[in-house]
PDB file of C-alpha atoms in Angstrom:
ATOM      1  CA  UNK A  24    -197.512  -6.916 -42.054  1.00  0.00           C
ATOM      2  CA  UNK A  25    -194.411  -5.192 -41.574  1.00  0.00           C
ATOM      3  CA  UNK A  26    -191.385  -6.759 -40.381  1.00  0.00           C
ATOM      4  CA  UNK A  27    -192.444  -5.533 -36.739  1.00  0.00           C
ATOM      5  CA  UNK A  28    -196.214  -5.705 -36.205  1.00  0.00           C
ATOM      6  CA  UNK A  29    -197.124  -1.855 -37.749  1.00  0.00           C
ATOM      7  CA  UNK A  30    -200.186  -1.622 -35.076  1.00  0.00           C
ATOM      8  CA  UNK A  31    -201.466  -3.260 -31.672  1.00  0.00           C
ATOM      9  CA  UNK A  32    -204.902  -2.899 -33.236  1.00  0.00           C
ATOM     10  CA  UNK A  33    -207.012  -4.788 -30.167  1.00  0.00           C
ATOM     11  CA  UNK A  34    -210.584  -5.975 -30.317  1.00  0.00           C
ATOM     12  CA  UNK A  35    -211.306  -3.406 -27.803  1.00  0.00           C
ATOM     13  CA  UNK A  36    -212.365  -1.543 -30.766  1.00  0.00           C
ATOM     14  CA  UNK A  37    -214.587  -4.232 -31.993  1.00  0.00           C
ATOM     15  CA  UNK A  38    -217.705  -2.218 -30.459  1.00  0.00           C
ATOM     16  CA  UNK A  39    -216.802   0.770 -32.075  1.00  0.00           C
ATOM     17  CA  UNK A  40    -216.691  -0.910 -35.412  1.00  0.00           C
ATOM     18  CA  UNK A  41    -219.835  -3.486 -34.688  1.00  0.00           C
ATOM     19  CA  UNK A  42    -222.139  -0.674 -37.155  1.00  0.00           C
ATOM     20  CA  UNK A  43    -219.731  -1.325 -39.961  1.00  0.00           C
ATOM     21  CA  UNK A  44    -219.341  -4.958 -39.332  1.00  0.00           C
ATOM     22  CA  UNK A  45    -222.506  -5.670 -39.475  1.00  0.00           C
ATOM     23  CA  UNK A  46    -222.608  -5.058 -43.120  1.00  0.00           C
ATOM     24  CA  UNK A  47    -219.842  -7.134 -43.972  1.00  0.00           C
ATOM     25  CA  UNK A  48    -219.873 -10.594 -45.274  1.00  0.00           C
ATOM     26  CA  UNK A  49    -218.091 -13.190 -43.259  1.00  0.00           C
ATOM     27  CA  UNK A  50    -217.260 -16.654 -43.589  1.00  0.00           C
ATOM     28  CA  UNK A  51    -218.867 -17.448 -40.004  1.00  0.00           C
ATOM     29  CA  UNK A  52    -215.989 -19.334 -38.822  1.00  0.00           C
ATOM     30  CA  UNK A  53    -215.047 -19.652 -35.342  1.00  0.00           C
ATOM     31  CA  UNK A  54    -211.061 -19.602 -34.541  1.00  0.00           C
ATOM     32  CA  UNK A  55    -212.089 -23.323 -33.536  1.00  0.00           C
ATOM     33  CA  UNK A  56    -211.604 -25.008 -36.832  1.00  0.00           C
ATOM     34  CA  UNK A  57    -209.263 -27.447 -37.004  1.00  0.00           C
ATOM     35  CA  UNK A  58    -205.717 -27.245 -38.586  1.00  0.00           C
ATOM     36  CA  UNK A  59    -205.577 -29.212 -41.891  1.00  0.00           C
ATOM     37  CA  UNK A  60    -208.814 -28.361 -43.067  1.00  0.00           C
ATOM     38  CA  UNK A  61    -209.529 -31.542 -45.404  1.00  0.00           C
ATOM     39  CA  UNK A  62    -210.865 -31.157 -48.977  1.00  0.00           C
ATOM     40  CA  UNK A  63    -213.889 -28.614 -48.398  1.00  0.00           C
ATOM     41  CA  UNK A  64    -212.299 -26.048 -46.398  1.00  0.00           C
ATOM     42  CA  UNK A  65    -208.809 -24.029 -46.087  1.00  0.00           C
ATOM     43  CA  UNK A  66    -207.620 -23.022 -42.747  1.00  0.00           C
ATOM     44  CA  UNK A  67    -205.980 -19.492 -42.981  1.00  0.00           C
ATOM     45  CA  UNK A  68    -204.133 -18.058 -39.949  1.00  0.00           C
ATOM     46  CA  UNK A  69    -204.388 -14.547 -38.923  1.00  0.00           C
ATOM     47  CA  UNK A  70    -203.854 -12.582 -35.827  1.00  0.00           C
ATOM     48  CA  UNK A  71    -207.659 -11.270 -34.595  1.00  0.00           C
ATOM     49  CA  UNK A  72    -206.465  -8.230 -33.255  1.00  0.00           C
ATOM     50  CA  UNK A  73    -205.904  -6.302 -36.539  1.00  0.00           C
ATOM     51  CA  UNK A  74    -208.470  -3.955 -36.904  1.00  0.00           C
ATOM     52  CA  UNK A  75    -209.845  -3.044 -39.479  1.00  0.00           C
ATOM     53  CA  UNK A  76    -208.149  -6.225 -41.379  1.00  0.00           C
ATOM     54  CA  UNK A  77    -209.194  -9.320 -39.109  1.00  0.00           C
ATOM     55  CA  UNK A  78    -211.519  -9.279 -36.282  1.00  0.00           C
ATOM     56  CA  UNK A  79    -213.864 -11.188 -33.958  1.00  0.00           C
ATOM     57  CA  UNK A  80    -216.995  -9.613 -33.676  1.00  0.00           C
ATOM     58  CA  UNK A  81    -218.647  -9.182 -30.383  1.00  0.00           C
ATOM     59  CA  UNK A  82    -219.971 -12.139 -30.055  1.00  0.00           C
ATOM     60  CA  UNK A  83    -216.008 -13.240 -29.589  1.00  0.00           C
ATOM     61  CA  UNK A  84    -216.610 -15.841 -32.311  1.00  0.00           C
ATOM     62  CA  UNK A  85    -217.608 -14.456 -35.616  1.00  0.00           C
ATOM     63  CA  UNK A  86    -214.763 -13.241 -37.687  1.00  0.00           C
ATOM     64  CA  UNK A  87    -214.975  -9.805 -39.187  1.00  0.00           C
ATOM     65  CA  UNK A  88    -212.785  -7.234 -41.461  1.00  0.00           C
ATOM     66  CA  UNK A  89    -211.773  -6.598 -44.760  1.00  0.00           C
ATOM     67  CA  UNK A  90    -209.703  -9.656 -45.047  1.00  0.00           C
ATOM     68  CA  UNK A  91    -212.927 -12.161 -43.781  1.00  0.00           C
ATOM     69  CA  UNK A  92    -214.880 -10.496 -46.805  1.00  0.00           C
ATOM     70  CA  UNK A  93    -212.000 -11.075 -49.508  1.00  0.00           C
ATOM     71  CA  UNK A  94    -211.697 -14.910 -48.090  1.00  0.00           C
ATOM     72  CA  UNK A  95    -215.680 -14.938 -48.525  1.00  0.00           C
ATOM     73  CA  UNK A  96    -215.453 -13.620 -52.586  1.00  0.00           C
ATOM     74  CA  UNK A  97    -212.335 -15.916 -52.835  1.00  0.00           C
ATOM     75  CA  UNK A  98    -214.075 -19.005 -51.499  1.00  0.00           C
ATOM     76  CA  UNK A  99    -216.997 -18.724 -54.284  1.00  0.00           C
ATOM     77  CA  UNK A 100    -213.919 -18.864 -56.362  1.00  0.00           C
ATOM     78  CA  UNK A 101    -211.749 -21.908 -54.863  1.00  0.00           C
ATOM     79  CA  UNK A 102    -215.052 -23.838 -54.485  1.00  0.00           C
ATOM     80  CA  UNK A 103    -213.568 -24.400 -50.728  1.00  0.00           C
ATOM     81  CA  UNK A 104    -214.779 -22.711 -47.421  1.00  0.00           C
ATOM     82  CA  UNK A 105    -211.858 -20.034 -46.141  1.00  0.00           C
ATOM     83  CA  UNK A 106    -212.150 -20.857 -42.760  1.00  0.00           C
ATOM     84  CA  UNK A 107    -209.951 -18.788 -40.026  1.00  0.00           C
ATOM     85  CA  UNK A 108    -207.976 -19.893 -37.308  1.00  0.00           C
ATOM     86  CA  UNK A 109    -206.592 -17.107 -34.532  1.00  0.00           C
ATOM     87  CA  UNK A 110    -203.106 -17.117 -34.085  1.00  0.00           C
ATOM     88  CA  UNK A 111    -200.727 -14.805 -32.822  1.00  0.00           C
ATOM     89  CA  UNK A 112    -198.899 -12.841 -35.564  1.00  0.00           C
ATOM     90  CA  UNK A 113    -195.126 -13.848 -34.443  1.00  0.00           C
ATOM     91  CA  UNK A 114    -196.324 -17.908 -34.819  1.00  0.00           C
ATOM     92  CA  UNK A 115    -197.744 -17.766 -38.332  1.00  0.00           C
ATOM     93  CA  UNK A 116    -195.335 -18.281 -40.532  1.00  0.00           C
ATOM     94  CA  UNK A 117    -193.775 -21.100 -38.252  1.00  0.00           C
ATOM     95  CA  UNK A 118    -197.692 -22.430 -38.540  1.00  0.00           C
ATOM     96  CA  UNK A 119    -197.487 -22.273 -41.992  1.00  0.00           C
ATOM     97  CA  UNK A 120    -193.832 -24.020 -42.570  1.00  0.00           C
ATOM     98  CA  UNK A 121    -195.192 -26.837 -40.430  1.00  0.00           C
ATOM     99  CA  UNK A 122    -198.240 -27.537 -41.639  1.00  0.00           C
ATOM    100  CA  UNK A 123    -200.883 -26.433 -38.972  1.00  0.00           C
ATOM    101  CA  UNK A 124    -202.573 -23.651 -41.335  1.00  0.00           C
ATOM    102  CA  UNK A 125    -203.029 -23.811 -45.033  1.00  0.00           C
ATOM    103  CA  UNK A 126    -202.566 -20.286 -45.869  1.00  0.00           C
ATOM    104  CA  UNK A 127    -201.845 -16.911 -44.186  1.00  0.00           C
ATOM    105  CA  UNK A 128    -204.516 -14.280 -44.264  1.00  0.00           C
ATOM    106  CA  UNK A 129    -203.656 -11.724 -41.937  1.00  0.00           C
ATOM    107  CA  UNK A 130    -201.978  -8.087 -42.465  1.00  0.00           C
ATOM    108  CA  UNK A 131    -198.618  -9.423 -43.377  1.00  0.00           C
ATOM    109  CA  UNK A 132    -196.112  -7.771 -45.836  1.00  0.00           C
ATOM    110  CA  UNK A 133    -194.517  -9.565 -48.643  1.00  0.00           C
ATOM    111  CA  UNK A 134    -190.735  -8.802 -47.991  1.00  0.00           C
ATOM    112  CA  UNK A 135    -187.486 -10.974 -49.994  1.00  0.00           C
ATOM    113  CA  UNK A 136    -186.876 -12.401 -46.512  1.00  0.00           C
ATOM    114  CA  UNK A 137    -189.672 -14.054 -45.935  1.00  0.00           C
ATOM    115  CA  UNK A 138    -189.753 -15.622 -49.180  1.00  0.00           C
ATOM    116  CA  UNK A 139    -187.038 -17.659 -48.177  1.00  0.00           C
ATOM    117  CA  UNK A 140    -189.624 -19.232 -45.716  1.00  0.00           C
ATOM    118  CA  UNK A 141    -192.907 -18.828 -47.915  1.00  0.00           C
ATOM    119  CA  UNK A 142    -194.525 -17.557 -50.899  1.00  0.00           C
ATOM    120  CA  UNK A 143    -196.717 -14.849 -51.228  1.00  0.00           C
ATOM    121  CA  UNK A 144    -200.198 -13.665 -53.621  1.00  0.00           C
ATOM    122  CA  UNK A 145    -199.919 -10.073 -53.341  1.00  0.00           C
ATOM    123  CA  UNK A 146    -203.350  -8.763 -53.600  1.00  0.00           C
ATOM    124  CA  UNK A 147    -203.103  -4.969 -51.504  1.00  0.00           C
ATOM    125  CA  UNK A 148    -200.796  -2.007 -52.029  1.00  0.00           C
ATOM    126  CA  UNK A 149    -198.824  -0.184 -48.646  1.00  0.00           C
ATOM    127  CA  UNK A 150    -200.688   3.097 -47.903  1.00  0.00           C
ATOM    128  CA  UNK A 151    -199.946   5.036 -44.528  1.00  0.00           C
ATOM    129  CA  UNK A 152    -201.376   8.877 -43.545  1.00  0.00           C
ATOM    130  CA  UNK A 153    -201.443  10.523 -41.153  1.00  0.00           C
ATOM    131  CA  UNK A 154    -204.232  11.070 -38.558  1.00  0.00           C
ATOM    132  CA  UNK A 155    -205.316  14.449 -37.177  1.00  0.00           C
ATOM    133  CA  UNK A 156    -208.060  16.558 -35.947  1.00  0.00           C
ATOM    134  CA  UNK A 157    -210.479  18.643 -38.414  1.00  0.00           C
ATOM    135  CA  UNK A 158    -208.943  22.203 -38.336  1.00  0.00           C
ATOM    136  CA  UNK A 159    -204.793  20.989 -37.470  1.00  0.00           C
ATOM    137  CA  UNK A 160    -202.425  21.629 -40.439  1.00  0.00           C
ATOM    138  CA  UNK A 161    -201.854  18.981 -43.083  1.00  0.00           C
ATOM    139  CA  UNK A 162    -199.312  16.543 -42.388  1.00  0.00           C
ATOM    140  CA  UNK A 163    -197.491  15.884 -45.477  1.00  0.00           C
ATOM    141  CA  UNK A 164    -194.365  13.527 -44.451  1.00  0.00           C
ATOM    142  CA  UNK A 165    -192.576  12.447 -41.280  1.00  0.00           C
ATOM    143  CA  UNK A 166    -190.055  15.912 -42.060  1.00  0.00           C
ATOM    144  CA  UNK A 167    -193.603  18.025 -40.986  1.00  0.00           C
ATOM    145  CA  UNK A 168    -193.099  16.569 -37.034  1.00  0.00           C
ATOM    146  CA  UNK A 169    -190.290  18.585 -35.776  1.00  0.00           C
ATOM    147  CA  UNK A 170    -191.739  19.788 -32.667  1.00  0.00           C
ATOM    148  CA  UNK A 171    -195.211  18.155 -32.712  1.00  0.00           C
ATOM    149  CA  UNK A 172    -196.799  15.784 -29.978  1.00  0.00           C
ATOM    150  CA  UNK A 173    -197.245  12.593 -31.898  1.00  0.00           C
ATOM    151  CA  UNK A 174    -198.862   9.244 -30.523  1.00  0.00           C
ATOM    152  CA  UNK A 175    -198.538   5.926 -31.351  1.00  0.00           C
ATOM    153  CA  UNK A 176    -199.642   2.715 -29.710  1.00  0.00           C
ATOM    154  CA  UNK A 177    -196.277   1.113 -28.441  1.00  0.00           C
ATOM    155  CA  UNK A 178    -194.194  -1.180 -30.228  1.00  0.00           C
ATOM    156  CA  UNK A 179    -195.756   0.208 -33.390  1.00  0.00           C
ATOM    157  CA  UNK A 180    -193.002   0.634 -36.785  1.00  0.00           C
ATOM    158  CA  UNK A 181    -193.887   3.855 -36.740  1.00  0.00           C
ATOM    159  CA  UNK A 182    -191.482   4.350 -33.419  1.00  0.00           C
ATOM    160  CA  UNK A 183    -188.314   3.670 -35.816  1.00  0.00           C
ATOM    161  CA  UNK A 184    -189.259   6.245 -37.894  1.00  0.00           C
ATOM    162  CA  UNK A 185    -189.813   8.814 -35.718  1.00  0.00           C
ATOM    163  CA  UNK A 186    -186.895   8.393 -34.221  1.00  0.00           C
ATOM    164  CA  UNK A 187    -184.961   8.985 -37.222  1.00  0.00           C
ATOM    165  CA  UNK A 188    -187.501  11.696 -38.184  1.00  0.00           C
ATOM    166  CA  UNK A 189    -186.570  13.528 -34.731  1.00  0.00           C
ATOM    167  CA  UNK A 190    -182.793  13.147 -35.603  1.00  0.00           C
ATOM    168  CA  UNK A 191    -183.059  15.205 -38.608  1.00  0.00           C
ATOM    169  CA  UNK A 192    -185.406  17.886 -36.670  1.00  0.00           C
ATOM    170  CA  UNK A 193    -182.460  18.511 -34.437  1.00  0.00           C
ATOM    171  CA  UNK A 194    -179.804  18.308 -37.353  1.00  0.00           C
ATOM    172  CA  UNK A 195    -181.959  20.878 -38.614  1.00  0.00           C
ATOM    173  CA  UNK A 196    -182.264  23.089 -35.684  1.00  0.00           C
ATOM    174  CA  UNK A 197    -185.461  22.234 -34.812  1.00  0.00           C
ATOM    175  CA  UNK A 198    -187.108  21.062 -31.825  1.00  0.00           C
ATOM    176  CA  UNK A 199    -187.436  17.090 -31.903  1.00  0.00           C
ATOM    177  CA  UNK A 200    -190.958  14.951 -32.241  1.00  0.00           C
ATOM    178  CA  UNK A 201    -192.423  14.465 -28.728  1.00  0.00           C
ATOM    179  CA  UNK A 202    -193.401  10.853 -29.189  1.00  0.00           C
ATOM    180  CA  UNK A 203    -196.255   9.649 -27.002  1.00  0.00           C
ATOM    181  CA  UNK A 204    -196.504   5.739 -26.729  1.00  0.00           C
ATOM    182  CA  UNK A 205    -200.123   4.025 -25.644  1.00  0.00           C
ATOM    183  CA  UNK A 206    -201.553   0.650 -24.999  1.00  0.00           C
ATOM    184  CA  UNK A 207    -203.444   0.352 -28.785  1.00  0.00           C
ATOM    185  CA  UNK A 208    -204.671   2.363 -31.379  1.00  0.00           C
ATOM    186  CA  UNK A 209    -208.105   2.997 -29.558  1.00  0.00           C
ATOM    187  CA  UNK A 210    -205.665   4.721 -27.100  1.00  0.00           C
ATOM    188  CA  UNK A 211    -204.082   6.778 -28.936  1.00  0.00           C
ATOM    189  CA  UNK A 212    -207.067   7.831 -30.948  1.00  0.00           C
ATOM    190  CA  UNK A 213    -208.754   9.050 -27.805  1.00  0.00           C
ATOM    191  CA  UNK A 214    -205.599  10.644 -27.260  1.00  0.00           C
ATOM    192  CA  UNK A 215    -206.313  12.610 -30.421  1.00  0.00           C
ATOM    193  CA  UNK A 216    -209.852  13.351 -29.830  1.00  0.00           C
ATOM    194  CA  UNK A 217    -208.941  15.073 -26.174  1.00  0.00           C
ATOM    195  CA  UNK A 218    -205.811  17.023 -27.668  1.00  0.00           C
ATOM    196  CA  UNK A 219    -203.359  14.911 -25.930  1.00  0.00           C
ATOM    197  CA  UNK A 220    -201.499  14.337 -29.066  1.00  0.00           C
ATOM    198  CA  UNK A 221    -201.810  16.053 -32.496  1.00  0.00           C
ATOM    199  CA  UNK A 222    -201.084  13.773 -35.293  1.00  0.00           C
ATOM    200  CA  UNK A 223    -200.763   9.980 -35.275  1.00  0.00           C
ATOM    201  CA  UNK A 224    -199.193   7.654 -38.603  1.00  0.00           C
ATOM    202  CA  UNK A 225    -200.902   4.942 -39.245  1.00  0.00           C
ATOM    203  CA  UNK A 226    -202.004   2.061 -41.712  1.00  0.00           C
ATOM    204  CA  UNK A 227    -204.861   3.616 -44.360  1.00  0.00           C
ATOM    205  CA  UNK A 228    -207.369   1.374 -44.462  1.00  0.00           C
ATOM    206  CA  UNK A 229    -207.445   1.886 -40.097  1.00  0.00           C
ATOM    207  CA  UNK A 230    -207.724   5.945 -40.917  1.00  0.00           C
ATOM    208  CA  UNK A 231    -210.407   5.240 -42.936  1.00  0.00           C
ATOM    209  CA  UNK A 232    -212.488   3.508 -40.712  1.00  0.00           C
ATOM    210  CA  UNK A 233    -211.582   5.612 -37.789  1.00  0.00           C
ATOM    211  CA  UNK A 234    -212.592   9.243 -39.863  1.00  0.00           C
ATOM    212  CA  UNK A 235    -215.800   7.317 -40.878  1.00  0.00           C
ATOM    213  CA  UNK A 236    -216.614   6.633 -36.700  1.00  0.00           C
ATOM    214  CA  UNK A 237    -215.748  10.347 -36.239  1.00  0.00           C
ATOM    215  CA  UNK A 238    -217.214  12.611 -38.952  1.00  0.00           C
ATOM    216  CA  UNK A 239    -216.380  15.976 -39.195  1.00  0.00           C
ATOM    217  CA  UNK A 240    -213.837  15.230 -36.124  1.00  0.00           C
ATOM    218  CA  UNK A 241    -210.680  13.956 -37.547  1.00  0.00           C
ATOM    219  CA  UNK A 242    -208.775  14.145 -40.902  1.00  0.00           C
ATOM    220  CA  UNK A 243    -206.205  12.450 -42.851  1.00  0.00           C
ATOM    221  CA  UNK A 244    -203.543  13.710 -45.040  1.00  0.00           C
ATOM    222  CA  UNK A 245    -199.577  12.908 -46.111  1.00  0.00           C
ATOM    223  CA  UNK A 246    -197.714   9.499 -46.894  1.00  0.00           C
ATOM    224  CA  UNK A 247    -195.140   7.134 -45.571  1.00  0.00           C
ATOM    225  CA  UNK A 248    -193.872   3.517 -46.516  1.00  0.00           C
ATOM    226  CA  UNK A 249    -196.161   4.132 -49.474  1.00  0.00           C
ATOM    227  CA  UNK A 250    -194.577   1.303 -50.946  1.00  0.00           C
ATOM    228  CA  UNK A 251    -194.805  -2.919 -50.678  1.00  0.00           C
ATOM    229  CA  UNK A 252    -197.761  -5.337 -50.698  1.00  0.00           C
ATOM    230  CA  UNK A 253    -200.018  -7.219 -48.329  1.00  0.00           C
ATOM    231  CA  UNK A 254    -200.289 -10.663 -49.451  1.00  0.00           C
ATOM    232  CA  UNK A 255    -201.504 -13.611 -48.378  1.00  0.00           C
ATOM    233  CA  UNK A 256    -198.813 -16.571 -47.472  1.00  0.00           C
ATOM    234  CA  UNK A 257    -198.336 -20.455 -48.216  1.00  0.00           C
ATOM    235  CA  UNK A 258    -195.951 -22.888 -47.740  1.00  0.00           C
ATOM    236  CA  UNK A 259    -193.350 -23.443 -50.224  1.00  0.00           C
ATOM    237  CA  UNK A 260    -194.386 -24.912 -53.225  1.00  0.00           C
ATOM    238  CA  UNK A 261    -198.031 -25.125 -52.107  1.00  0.00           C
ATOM    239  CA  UNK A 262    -200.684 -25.975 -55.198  1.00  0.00           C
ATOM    240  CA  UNK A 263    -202.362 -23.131 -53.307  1.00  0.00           C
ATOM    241  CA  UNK A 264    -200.507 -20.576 -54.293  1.00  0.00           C
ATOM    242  CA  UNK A 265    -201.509 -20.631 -57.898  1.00  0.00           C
ATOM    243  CA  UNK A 266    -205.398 -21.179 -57.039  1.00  0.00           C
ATOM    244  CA  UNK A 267    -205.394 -18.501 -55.056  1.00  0.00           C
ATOM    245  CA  UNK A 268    -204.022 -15.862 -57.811  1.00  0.00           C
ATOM    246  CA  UNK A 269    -206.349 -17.470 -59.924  1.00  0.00           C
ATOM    247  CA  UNK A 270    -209.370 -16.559 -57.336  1.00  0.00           C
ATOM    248  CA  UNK A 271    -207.776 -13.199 -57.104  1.00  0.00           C
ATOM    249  CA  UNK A 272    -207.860 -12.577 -60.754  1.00  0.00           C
ATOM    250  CA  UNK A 273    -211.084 -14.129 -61.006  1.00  0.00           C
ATOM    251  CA  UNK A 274    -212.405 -11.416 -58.002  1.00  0.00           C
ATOM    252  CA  UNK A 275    -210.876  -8.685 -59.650  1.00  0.00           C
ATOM    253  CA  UNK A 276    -212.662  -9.526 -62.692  1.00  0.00           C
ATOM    254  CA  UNK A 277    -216.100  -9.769 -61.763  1.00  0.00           C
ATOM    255  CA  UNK A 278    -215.881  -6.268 -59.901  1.00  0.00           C
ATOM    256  CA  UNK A 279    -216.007  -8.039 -56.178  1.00  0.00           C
ATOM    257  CA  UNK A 280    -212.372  -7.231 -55.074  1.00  0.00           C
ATOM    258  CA  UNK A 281    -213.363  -3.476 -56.183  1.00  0.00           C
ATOM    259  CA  UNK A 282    -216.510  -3.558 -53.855  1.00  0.00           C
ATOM    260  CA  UNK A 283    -214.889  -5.132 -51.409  1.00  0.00           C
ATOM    261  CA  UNK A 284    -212.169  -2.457 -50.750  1.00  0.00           C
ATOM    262  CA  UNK A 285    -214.822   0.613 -51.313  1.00  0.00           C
ATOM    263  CA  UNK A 286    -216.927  -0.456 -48.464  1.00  0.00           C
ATOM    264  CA  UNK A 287    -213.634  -0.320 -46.675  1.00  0.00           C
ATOM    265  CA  UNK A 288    -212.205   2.996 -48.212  1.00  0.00           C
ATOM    266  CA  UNK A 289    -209.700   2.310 -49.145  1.00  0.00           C
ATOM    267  CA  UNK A 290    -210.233   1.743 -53.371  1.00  0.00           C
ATOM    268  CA  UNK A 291    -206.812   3.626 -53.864  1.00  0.00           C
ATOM    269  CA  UNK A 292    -205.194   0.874 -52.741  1.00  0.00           C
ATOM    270  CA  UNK A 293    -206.190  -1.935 -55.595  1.00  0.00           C
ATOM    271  CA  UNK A 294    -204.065  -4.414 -57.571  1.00  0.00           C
ATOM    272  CA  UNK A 295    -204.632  -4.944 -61.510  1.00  0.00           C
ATOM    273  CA  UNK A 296    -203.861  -8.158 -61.106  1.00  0.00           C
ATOM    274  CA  UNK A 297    -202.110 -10.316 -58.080  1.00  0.00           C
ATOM    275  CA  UNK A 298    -198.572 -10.653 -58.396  1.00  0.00           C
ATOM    276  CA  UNK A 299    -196.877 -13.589 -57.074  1.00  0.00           C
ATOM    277  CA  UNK A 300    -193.456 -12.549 -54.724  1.00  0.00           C
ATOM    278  CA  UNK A 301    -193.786  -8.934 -55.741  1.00  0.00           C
ATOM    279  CA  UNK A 302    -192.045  -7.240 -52.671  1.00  0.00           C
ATOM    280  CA  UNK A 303    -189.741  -4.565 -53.844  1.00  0.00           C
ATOM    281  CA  UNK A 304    -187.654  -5.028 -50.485  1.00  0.00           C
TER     282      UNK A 304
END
């Protein structure tokens, strides 16, 4: 994740997403297990209402997303059960430094601050686009939004940089972004959809799912913050640091990370090889 939480993705999208869910593995935990997990099972934390990355399913029990099927391949690996736990995104690292969950698996950036705190497998690259409907011009950076209604669901990253992008729109001459905050991503999308707003930024591997719900209805093109890691966390000096890149590499090799990340669309956005602490900021 980014240093503020990128997206308010709620599971009131989880019904729009049940068809793809369906097909994806899970480790059938409930966000009931127990802190600690004991020698057959790791608890990871992660924060349930990142769509498409960590789930519940409707059921409000069984965990979903494209992290729950990389902590399924990695548990073949570990020869331990990746079991999740729901917590909410500000509280995990402070979970992690004192001991209530084993690992963090959750849409979390590697950044050099928080590797004072704990250490990081990268295993994901940064990708954002930009969101619009079939037929609207490409978007190819934040300097395309002078004058443009643009929505994003509040207290999204996003907000900084549009602020700064609007700042050089008038510096230019131009007219400034007209920012339009919502509740949550489903929000905004239906926002989009209706022609209440004309482009919205947001993480890929969301896009993807989102133009795969609405076929022949939305479009993504463009970049931003195309740079950084997702990772999973540990503790300091954890022994599972190293047995999770191992898994990873392991994953990787047998062609299951690859899989993994096509069902999700986003393949562009594979590592060779996890990297331990790789942030670049």
């Amino acid at each position: 994740m980014r240093t503020r939480r990128s997206h308010k993705l709620i599971v009131g999208i989880v019904a729009v997403l049940a068809t793809m869910a369906a097909t994806s593995c899970s480790t059938g935990s409930s966000d009931k297990a127990e802190a600690g997990g004991g020698a057959d099972q790791i608890v990871a934390a992660a924060d349930p209402s990142l769509l498409p990355y960590n789930f519940l399913d409707t059921d409000g029990k069984t965990w979903k997303g494209l992290n729950v099927d990389i902590a399924a391949a990695l548990s073949d690996k570990l020869g331990r059960r990746v079991v999740f736990q729901s917590a909410g995104f500000d509280t995990i690292i402070p979970g992690l430094t004192s001991g209530r969950f084993d690992v963090a698996l959750t849409g979390m950036f590697d950044t050099k601050e928080r590797q004072k705190t704990v250490d990081f497998v990268d295993y994901l690259t940064a990708k954002n686009n930009f969101l619009t409907r079939t037929g609207y011009r490409d978007i190819e950076s934040m300097d395309d939004l002078c004058g443009i209604v643009v929505g994003i669901p509040g207290g999204a990253l996003e907000a900084d940089l549009l602020a700064k992008a609007s700042d050089a729109c008038v510096k230019a001459g131009k007219k400034t972004v007209d920012v339009k905050e919502f509740a949550d991503l489903d929000a905004t999308v239906l926002a989009l959809l209706s022609s209440r707003i004309d482009v919205t930024p947001n993480d890929s591997a969301a896009n993807a799912y989102i133009t795969s719900q609405n076929t022949g209805k939305v479009k993504v093109s463009g970049g931003y913050l195309n740079e950084g890691y997702f990772a999973v966390a540990f503790p300091k000096s954890s022994a599972l640091t190293a047995e999770f890149e191992t898994a990873f590499k392991a994953i990787i090799a047998d062609g299951t990370y690859g899989r993994i990340l096509t069902d999700w669309g986003i393949a562009d956005r594979a590592v060779p090889a996890p990297i331990i602490n790789g942030s670049p900021f």
